[in-house]
mmCIF file of C-alpha atoms and ligand atoms in Angstrom:
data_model
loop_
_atom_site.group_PDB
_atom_site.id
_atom_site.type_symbol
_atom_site.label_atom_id
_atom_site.label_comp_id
_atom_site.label_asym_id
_atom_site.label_seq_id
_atom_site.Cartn_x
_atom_site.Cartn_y
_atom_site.Cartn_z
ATOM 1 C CA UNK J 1 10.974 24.322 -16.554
ATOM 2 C CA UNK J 2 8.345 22.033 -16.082
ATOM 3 C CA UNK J 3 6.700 18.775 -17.877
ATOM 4 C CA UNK J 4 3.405 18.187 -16.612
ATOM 5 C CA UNK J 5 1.244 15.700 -19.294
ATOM 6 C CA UNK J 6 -2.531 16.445 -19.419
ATOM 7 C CA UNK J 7 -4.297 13.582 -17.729
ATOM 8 C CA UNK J 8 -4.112 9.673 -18.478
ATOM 9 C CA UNK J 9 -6.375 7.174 -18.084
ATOM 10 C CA UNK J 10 -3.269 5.169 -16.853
ATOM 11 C CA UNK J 11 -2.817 7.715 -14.086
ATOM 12 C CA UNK J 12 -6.295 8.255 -13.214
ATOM 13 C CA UNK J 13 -7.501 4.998 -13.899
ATOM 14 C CA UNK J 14 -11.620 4.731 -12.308
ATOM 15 C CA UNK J 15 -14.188 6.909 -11.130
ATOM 16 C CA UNK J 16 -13.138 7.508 -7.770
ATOM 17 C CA UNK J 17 -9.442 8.526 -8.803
ATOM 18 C CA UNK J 18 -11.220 10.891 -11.606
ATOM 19 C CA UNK J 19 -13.710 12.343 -9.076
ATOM 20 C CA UNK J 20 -10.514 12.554 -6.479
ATOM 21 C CA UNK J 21 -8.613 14.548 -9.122
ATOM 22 C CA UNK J 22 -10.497 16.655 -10.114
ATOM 23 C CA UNK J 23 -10.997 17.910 -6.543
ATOM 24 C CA UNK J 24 -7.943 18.380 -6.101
ATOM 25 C CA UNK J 25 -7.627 20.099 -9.816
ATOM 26 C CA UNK J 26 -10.076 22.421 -8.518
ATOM 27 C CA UNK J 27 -8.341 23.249 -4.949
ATOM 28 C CA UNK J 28 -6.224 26.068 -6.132
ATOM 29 C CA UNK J 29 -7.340 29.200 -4.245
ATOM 30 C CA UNK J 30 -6.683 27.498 -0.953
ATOM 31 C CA UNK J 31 -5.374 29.938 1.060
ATOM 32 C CA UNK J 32 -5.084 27.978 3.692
ATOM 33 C CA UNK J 33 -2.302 26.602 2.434
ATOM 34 C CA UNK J 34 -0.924 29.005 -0.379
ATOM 35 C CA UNK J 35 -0.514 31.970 2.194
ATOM 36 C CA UNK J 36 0.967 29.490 5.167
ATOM 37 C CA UNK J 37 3.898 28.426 2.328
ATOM 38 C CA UNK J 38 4.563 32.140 1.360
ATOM 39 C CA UNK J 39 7.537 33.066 3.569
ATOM 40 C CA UNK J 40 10.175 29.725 2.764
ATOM 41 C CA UNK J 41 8.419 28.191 -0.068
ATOM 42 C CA UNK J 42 7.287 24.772 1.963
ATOM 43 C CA UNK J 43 4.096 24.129 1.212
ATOM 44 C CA UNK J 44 2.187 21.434 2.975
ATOM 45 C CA UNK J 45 -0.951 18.947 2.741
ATOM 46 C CA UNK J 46 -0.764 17.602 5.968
ATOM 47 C CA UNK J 47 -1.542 19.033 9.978
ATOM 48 C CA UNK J 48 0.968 19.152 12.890
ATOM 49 C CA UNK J 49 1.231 17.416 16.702
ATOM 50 C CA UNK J 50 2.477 19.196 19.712
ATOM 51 C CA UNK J 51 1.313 22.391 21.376
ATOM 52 C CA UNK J 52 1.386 25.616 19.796
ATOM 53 C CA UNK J 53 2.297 29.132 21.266
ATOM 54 C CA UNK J 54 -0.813 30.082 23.509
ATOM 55 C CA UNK J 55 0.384 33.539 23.188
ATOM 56 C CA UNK J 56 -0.934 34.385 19.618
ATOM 57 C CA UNK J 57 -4.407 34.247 20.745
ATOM 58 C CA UNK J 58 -4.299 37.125 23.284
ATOM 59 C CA UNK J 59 -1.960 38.821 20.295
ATOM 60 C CA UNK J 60 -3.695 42.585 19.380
ATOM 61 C CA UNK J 61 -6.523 42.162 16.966
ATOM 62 C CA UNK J 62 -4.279 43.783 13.973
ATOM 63 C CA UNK J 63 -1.728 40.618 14.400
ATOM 64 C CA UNK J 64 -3.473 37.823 15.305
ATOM 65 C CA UNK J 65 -4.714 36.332 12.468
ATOM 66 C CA UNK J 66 -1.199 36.651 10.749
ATOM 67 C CA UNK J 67 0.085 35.059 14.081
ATOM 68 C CA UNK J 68 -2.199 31.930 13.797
ATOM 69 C CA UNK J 69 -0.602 31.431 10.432
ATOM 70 C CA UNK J 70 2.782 31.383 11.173
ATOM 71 C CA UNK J 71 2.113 29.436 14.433
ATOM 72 C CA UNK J 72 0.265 27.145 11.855
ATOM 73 C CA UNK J 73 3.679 26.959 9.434
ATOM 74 C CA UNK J 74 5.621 26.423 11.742
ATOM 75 C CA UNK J 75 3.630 23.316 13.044
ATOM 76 C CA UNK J 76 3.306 21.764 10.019
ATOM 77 C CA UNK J 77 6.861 22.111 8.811
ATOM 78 C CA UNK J 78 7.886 20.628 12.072
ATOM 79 C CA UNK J 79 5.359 17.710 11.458
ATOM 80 C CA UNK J 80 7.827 16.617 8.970
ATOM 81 C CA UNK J 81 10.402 15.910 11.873
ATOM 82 C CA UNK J 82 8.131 12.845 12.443
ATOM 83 C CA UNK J 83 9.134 11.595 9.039
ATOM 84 C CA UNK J 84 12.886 12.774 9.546
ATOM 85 C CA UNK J 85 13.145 10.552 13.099
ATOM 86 C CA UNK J 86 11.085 7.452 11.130
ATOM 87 C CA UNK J 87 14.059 7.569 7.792
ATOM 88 C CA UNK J 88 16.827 7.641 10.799
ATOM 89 C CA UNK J 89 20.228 7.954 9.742
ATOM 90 C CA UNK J 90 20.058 7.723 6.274
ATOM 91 C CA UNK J 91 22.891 8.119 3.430
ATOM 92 C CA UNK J 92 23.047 10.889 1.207
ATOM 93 C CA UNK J 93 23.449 8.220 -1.802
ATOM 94 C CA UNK J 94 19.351 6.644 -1.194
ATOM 95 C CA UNK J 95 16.530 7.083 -2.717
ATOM 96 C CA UNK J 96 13.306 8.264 -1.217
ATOM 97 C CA UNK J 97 10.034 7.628 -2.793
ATOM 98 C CA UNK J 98 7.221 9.914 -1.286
ATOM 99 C CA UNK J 99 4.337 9.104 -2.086
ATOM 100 C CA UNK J 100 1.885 11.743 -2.909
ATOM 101 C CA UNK J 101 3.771 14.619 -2.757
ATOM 102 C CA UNK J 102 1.431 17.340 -2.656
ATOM 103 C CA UNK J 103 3.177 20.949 -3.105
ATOM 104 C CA UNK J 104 6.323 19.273 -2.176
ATOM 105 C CA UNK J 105 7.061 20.598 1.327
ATOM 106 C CA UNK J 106 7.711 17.179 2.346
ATOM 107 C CA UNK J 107 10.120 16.100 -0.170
ATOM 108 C CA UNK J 108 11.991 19.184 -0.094
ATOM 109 C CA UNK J 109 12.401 18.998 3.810
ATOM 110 C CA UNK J 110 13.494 15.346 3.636
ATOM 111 C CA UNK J 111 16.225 16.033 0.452
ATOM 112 C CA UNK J 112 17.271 19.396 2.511
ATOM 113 C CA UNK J 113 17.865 17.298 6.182
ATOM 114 C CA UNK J 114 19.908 14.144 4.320
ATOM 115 C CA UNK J 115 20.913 15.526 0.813
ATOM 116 C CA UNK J 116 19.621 12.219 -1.048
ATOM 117 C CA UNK J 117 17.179 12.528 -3.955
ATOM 118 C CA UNK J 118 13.851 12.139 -3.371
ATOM 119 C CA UNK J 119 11.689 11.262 -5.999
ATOM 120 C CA UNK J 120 7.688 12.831 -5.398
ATOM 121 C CA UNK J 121 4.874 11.177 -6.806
ATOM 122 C CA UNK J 122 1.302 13.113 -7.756
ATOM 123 C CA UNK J 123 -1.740 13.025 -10.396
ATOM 124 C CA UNK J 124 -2.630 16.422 -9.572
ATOM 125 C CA UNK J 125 -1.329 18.598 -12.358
ATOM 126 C CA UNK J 126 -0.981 22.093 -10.523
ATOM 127 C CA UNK J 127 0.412 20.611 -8.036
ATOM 128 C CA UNK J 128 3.389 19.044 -10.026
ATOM 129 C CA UNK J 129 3.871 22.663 -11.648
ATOM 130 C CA UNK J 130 4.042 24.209 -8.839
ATOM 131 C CA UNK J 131 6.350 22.082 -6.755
ATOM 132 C CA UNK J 132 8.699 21.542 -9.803
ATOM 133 C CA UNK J 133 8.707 25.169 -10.604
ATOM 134 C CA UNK J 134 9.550 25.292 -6.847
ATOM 135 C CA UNK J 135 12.128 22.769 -7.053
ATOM 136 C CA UNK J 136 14.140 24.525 -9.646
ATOM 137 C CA UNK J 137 14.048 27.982 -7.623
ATOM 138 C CA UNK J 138 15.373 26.067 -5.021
ATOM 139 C CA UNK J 139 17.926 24.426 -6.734
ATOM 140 C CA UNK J 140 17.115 21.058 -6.225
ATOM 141 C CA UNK J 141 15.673 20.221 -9.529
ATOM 142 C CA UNK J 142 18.016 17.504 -10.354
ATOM 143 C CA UNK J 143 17.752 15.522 -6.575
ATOM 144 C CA UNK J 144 14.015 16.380 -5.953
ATOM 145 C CA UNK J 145 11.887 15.424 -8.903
ATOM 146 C CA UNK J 146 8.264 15.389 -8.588
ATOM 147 C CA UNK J 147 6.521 12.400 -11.165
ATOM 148 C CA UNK J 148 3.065 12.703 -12.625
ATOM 149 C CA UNK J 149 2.184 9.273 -11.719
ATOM 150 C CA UNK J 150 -0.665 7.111 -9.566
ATOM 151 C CA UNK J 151 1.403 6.621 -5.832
ATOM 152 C CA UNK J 152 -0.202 2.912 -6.142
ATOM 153 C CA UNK J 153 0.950 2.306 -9.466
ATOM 154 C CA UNK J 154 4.137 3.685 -10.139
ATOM 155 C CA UNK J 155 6.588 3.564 -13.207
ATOM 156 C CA UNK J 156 10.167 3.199 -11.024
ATOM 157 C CA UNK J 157 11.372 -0.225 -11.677
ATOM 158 C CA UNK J 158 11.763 -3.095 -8.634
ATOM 159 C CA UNK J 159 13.654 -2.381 -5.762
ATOM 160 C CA UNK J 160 14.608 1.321 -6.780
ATOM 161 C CA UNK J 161 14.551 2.800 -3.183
ATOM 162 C CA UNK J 162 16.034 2.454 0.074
ATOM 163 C CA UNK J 163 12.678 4.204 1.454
ATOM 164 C CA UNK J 164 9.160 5.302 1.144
ATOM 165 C CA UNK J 165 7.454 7.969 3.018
ATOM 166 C CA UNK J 166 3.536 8.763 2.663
ATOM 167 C CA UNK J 167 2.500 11.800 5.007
ATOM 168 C CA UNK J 168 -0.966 11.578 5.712
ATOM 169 C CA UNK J 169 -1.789 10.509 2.079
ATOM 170 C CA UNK J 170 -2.971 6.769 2.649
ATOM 171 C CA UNK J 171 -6.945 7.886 3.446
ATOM 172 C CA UNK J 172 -7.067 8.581 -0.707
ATOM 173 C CA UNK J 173 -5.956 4.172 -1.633
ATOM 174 C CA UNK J 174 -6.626 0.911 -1.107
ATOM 175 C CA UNK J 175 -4.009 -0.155 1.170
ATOM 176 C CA UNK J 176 -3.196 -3.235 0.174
ATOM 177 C CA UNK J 177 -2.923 -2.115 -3.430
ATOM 178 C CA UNK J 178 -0.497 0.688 -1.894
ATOM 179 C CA UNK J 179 1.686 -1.890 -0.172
ATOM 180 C CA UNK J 180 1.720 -4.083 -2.398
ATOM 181 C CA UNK J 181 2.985 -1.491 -5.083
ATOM 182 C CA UNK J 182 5.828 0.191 -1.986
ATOM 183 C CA UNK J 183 6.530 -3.383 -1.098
ATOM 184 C CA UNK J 184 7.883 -3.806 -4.898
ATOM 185 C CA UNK J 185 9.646 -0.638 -4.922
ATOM 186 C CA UNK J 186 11.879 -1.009 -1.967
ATOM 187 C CA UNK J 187 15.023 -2.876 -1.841
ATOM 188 C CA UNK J 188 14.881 -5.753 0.944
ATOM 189 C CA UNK J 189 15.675 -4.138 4.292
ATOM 190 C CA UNK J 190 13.913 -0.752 3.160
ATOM 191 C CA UNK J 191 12.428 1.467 5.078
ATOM 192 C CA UNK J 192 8.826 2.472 5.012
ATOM 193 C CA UNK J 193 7.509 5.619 6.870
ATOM 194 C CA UNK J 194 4.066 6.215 6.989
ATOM 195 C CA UNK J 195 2.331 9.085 8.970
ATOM 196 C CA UNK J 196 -1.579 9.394 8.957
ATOM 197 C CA UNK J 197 -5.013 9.597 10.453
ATOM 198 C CA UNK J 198 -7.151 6.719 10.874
ATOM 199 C CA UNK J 199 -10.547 5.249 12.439
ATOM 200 C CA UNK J 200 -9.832 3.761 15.464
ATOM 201 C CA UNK J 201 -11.780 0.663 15.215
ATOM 202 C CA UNK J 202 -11.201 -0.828 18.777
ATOM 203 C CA UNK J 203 -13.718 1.568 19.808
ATOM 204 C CA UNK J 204 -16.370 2.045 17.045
ATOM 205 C CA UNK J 205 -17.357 -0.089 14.162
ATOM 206 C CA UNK J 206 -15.736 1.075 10.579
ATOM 207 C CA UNK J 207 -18.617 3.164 9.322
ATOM 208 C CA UNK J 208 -20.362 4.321 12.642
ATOM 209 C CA UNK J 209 -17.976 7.206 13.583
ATOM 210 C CA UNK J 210 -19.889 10.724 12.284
ATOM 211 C CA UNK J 211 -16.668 12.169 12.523
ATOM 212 C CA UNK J 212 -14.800 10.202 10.171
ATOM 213 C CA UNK J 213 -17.857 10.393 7.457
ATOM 214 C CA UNK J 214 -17.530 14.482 7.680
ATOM 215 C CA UNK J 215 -13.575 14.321 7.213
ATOM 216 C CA UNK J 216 -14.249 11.404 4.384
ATOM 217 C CA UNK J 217 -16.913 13.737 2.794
ATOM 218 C CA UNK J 218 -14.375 17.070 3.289
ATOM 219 C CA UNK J 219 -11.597 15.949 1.811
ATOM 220 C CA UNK J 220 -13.082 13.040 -0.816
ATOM 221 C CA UNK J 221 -10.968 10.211 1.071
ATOM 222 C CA UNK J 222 -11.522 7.247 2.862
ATOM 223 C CA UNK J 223 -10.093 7.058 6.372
ATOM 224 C CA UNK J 224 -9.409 3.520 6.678
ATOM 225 C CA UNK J 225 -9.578 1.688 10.488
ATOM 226 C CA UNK J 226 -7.010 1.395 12.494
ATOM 227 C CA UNK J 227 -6.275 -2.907 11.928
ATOM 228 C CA UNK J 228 -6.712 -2.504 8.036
ATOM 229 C CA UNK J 229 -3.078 -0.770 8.291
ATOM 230 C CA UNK J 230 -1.470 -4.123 9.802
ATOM 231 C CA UNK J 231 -3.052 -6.072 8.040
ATOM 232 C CA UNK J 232 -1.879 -4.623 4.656
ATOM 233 C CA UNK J 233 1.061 -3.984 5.944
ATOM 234 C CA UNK J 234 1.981 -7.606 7.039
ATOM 235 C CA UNK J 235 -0.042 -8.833 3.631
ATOM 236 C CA UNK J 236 2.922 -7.141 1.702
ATOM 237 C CA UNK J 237 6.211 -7.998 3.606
ATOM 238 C CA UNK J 238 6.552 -4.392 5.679
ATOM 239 C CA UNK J 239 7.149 -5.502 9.259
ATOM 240 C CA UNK J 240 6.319 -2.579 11.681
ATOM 241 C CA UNK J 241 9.361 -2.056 13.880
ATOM 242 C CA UNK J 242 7.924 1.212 15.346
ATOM 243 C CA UNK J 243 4.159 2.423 16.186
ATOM 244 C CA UNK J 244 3.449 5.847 17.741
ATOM 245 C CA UNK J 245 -0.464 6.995 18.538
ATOM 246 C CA UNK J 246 -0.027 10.827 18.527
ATOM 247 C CA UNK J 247 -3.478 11.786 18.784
ATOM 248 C CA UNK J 248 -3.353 13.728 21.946
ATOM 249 C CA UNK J 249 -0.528 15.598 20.254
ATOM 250 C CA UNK J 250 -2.455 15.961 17.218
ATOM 251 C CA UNK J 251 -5.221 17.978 18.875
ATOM 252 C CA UNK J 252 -3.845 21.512 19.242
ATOM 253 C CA UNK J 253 -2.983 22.085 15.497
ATOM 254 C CA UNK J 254 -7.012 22.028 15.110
ATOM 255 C CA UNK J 255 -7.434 24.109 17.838
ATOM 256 C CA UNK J 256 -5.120 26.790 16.920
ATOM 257 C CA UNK J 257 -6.774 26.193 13.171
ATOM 258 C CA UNK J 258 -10.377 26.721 14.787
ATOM 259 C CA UNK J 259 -9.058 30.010 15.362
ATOM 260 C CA UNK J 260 -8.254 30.790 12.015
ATOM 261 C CA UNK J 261 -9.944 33.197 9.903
ATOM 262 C CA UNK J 262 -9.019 31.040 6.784
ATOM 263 C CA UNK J 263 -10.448 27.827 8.758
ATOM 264 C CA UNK J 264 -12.723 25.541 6.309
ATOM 265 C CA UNK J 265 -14.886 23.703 8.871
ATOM 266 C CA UNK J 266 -13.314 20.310 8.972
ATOM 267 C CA UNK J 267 -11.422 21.481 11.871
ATOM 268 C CA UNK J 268 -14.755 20.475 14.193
ATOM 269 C CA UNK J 269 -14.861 17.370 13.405
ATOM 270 C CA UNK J 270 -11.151 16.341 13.696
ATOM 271 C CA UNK J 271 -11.295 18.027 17.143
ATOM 272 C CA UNK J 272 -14.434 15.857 17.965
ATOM 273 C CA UNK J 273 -12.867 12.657 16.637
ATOM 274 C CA UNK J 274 -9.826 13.129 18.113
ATOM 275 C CA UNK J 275 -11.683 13.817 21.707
ATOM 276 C CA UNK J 276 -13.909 10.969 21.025
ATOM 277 C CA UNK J 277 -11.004 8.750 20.366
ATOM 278 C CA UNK J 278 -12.337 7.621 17.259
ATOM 279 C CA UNK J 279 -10.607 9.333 15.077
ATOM 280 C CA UNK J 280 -6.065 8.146 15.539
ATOM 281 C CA UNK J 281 -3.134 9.795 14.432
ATOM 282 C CA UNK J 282 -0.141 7.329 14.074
ATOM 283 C CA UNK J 283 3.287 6.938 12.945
ATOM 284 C CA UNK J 284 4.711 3.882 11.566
ATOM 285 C CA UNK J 285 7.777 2.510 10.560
ATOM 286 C CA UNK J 286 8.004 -0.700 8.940
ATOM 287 C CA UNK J 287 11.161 -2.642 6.930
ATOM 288 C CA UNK J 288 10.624 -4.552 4.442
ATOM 289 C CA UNK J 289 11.649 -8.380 5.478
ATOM 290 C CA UNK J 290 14.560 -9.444 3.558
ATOM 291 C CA UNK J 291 12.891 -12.729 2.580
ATOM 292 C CA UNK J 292 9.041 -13.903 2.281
ATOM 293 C CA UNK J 293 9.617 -17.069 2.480
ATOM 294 C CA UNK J 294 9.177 -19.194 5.992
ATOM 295 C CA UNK J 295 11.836 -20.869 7.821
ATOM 296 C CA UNK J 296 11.194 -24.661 7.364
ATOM 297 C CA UNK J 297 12.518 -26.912 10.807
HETATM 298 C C1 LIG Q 301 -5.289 17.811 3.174
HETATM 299 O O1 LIG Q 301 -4.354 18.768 3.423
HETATM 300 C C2 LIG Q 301 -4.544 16.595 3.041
HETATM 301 C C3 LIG Q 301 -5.080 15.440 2.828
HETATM 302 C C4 LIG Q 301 -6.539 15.219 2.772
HETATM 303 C C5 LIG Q 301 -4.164 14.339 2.607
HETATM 304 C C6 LIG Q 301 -3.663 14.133 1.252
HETATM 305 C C7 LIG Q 301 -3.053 15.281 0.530
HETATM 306 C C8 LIG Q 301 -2.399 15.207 -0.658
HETATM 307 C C9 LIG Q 301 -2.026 16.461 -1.396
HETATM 308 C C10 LIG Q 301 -2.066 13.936 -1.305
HETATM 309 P P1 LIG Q 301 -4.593 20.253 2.984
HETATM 310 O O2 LIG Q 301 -3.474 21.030 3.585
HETATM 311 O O3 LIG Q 301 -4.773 20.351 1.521
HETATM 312 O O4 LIG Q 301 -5.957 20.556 3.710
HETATM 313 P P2 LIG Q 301 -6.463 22.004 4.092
HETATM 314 O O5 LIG Q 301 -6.623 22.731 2.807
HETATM 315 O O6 LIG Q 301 -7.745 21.740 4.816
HETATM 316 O O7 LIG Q 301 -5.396 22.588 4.967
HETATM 317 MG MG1 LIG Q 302 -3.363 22.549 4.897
#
C-alpha cells in the first residue's frame, strides 16, 4: 500500500527544486540502477570506495557485463558500511532521519544492521512508490517509512531523532538551510552522518574545476566546496568529531563503471576530478553540541 500525494508547492517550493524534480520524475528507465537492485531489492543513488574484483574484466565476453554489475552492487551496498561505522553503536529504540532517501537501499540497510526505525525523506514521487512498495515486501513497513517531504524542510517536530544520515545527497541544497533544518531535528548529543562528494577548494577556486561543472550539469546538483561544509556545519551547532577524505578509495567504483555497458558518461569526469584532486569524497560525523550558548569566565 502506498500514499504518495501529487506534488506541492510546499514540497517543491522554487524553480530549481521544480526543475530538480522533475529530473528525477523523469529518471525511471535507469538501468543503471534498476537492474544493479534486482537480485536483494537494495536499490541505491550513491557510488562505492575500495577496490573491486580485477577478475571480472578478463571474465569471458558472455559474463562480463553481468559481472561488472554485481561487482558494482556489491560496492555500493557496502558503501553503506561507511554510514553503519559513522551511527556506531546505536539502540534499536532511535530514530534515524535519512535524508533523501532515494529507492531506499540506504534506509533499509541501516533499519536491517540496528533494528531502529528509520524514517526516509524524498520529493520524488516514483521513488517513494517504489521504496514503500519495497518496504512492505520486506516487511518493514511499519519501522522504515519513506515521507514525501523537502529533506531541508521537514514536517517531524523538534528534536525527533537521535540521528541523521544524508548519503551523497547534500550536492542537491543549500547547506546551511540543510543544517539548520537537521540541527532542529536532532535531540542534543545527536548524531549526524553525512557521506558525499565535494569541490576541493584548497586547490581550485569554487567554479574553475571543469570537472565539477560536467557532474553539476549530469546530475542537476551543485557540488558545493570543500570549507562550505564546516562552515555550515559549525553555523548550525553540528561539531565534526570525525573527517575521512576517501577519494583515493572512491576511484575504482568509476573505473569498474567505465567498463560498464550501462555506463552514462559522468563516469569520465569523476575519474578526472578525482585524479585531479579537485573533485573529494568525505565522510563526516558531527554531534550536535548539547548547548549553543558560550561559557562565560
Ligand atoms: C546519483 O545516483 C545520485 C546523486 C546525484 C545524489 C542524490 C540522489 C538522490 C536520489 C537524492 P544514481 O545512482 O541515481 O546515479 P546513476 O544513475 O548515474 O548511477
Ligand atoms: Mg547509480
Amino acid at each position: 500500500m502506498t500514499s504518495v500525494p501529487t506534488r506541492s508547492p510546499e514540497v517543491v517550493r522554487n524553480d530549481y527544486e521544480t526543475q530538480l524534480n522533475q529530473h528525477w520524475e523523469a529518471k525511471t528507465n535507469d538501468d543503471i540502477n534498476l537492474l544493479l537492485g534486482k537480485a536483494d531489492g537494495l536499490y541505491h543513488h550513491h557510488y562505492a570506495v575500495g577496490d573491486f574484483n580485477r577478475h571480472v574484466l578478463a571474465a569471458p565476453p558472455d559474463q562480463r557485463q553481468r559481472l561488472i554489475l554485481n561487482e558494482m552492487h556489491r560496492m555500493e551496498s557496502e558503501q553503506v558500511a561507511l554510514i553503519h561505522d559513522g551511527l556506531g553503536d546505536l539502540s534499536p529504540s532511535a530514530r534515524v532521519l535519512d535524508a533523501g532517501s532515494g529507492r531506499g537501499g540506504t534506509s533499509f540497510m541501516v533499519h536491517d544492521r540496528f533494528g531502529c526505525r528509520v524514517d526516509g525523506v524524498n520529493f520524488c514521487e516514483h521513488h517513494l512508490a517504489f521504496s514503500q512498495e519495497l518496504a512492505a515486501r520486506r516487511d518493514c513497513a511499519d519501522s522504515v517509512r519513506f515521507h514525501y517531504a523537502n529533506m531541508v524542510a521537514t514536517p517531524f517536530p523538534n528534536a525527533s531523532f537521535q540521528y541523521v544520515v544524508t548519503n551523497e545527497t547534500t550536492m542537491y541544497v543549500d547547506l546551511f538551510e540543510a543544517f539548520a533544518e537537521f540541527s532542529r531535528l536532532l535531540e542534543p548529543g545527536g548524531r549526524y552522518v553525512l557521506v558525499t562528494w565535494c569541490q576541493n577548494d584548497a586547490v581550485t577556486a569554487p567554479g574553475t574545476s571543469p570537472e565539477v561543472d560536467a557532474i553539476n550539469t549530469h546530475y542537476v546538483c551543485h557540488i558545493h566546496p570543500r570549507s562550505t561544509y564546516f562552515r555550515a556545519l559549525a553555523a548550525n551547532g553540528l561539531v565534526p568529531s570525525t573527517v575521512r577524505d576517501l577519494t583515493a578509495e572512491a576511484m575504482p567504483y568509476w573505473e569498474l563503471r567505465s567498463h560498464s555497458d550501462l555506463s552514462t558518461g559522468v563516469e569520465t569526469p569523476f575519474l578526472d576530478g578525482y585524479r585531479l584532486n579537485r573533485l573529494n569524497y568525505l565522510v563526516i560525523v558531527a554531534e550536535k553540541a548539547k548547548t549553543t550558548e558560550r561559557a562565560t569566565s
